[in-house]
Short mmCIF file of C-alpha atoms in Angstrom, two decimals:
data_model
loop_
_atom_site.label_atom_id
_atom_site.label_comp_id
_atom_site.label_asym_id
_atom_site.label_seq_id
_atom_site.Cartn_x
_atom_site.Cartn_y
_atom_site.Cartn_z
CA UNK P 1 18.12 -0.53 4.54
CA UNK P 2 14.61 -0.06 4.30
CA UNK P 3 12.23 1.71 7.26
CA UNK P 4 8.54 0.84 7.11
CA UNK P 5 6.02 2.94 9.45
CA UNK P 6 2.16 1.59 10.17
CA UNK P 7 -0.92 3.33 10.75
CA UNK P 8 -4.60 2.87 11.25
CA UNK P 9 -4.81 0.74 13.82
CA UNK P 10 -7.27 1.02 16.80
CA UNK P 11 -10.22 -0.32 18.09
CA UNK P 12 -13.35 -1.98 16.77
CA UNK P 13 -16.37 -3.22 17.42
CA UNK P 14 -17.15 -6.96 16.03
CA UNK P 15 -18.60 -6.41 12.37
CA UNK P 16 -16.83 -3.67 11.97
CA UNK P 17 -13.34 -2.50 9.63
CA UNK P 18 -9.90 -1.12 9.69
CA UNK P 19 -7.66 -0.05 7.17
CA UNK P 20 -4.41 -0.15 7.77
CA UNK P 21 -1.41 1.27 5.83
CA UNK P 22 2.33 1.08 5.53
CA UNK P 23 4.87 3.06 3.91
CA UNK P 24 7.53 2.03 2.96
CA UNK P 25 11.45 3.51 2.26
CA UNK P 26 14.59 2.77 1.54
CA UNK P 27 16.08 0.60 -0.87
CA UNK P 28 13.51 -1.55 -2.32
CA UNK P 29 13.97 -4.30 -5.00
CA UNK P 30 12.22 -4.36 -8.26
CA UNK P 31 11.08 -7.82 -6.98
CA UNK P 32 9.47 -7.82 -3.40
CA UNK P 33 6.93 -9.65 -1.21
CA UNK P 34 5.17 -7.13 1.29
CA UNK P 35 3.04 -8.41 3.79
CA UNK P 36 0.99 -8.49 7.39
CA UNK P 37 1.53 -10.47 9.96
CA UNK P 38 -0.47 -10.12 13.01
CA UNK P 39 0.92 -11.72 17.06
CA UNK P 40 -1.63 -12.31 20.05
CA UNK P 41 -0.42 -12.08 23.49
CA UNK P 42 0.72 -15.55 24.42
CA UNK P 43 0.43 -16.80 20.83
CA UNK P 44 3.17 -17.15 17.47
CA UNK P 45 3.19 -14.45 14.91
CA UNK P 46 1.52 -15.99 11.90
CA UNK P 47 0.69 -14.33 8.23
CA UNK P 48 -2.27 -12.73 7.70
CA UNK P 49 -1.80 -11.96 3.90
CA UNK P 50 0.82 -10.70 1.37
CA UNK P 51 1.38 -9.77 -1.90
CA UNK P 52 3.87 -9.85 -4.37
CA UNK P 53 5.35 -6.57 -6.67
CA UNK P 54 3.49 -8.06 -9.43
CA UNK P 55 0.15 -7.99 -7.48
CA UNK P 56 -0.38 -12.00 -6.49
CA UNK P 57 -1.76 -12.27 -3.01
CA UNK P 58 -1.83 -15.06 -0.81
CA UNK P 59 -4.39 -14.92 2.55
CA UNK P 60 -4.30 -17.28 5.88
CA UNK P 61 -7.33 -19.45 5.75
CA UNK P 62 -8.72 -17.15 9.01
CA UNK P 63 -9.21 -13.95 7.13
CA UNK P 64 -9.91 -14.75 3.46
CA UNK P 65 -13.38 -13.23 2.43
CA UNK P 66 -13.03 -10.45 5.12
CA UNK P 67 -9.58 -8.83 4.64
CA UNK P 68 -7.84 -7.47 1.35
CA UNK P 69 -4.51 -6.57 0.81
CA UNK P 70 -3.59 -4.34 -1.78
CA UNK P 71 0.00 -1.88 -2.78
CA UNK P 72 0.58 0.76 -4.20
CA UNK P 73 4.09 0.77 -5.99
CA UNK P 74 4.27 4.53 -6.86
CA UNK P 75 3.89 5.17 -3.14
CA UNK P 76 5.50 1.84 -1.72
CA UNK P 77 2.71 1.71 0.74
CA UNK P 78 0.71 -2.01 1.58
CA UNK P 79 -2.71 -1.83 2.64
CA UNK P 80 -5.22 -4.02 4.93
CA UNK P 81 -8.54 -3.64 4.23
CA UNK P 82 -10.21 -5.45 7.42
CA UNK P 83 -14.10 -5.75 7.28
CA UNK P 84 -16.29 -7.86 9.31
CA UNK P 85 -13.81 -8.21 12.34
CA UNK P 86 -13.96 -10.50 15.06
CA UNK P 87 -12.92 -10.41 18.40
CA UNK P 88 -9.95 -13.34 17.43
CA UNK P 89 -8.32 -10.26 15.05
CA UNK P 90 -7.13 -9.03 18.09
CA UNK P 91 -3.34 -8.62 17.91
CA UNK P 92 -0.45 -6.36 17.31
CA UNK P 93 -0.55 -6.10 13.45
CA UNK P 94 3.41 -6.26 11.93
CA UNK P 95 4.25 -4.80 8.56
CA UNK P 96 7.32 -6.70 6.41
CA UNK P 97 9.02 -6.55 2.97
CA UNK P 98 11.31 -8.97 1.82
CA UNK P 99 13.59 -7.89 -1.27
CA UNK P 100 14.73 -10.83 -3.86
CA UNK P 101 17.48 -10.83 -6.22
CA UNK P 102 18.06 -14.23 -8.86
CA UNK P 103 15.21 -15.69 -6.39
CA UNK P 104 16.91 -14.93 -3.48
CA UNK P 105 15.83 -12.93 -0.29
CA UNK P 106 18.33 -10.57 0.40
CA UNK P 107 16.56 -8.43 2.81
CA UNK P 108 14.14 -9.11 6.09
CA UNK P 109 12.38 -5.98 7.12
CA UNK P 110 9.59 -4.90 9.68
CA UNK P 111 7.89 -2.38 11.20
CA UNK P 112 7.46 -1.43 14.41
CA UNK P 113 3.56 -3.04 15.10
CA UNK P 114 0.36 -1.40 15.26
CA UNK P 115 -2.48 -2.68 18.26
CA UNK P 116 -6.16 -3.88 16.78
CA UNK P 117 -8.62 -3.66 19.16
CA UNK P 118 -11.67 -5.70 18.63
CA UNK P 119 -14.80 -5.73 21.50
CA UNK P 120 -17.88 -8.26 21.20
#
């Protein structure tokens, strides 16, 4: 199993950043995907980035130039770097890993959500 806990997550005003973090525990595979997705009220939960162990990253089309995600392997802790927010970032922010094995997910994991504020 594998437990992953978020923080940093608040309010902001429009232009401003967040940076949020999540560590993660547990058993985690040498070959992993971490990644944010973020759910507004009334709306699906889409990606907002992720990254692979090896450090590829992928970003939704709504965030690239303003957010960066980054990891830190010796701490198993994903990062969001979140500058010049807009009001539409607005959402509960989810944290996930998924572990492969012979290019297969074995494991589905999230955390628990953190709120992101963001006034106009």
């Amino acid at each position: 199993q594998v437990q992953l806990v978020e923080s940093g997550g608040g309010m902001a005003q429009a232009g401003g950043s967040l940076r949020l973090s999540c560590a993660a525990s547990g058993s985690i595979f040498r070959f992993n995907v971490m990644g944010w997705y973020r759910q507004a009220p009334g709306k699906q939960r889409e990606l907002v980035a992720h990254i692979v162990s090896g450090g590829s990253t992928n970003y939704a089309d709504s965030v690239k130039g303003r957010f960066t995600i980054s990891r830190n392997n010796a701490k198993n802790t994903v990062y969001l770097q979140m500058n010049s927010l807009k009001p539409e970032d607005t959402a509960v922010y989810y944290c996930n890993i998924k572990n492969y094995e012979l290019g297969a997910m074995t494991g589905d994991y999230w955390g628990q959500g953190t709120q992101v504020t963001v006034s106009s």
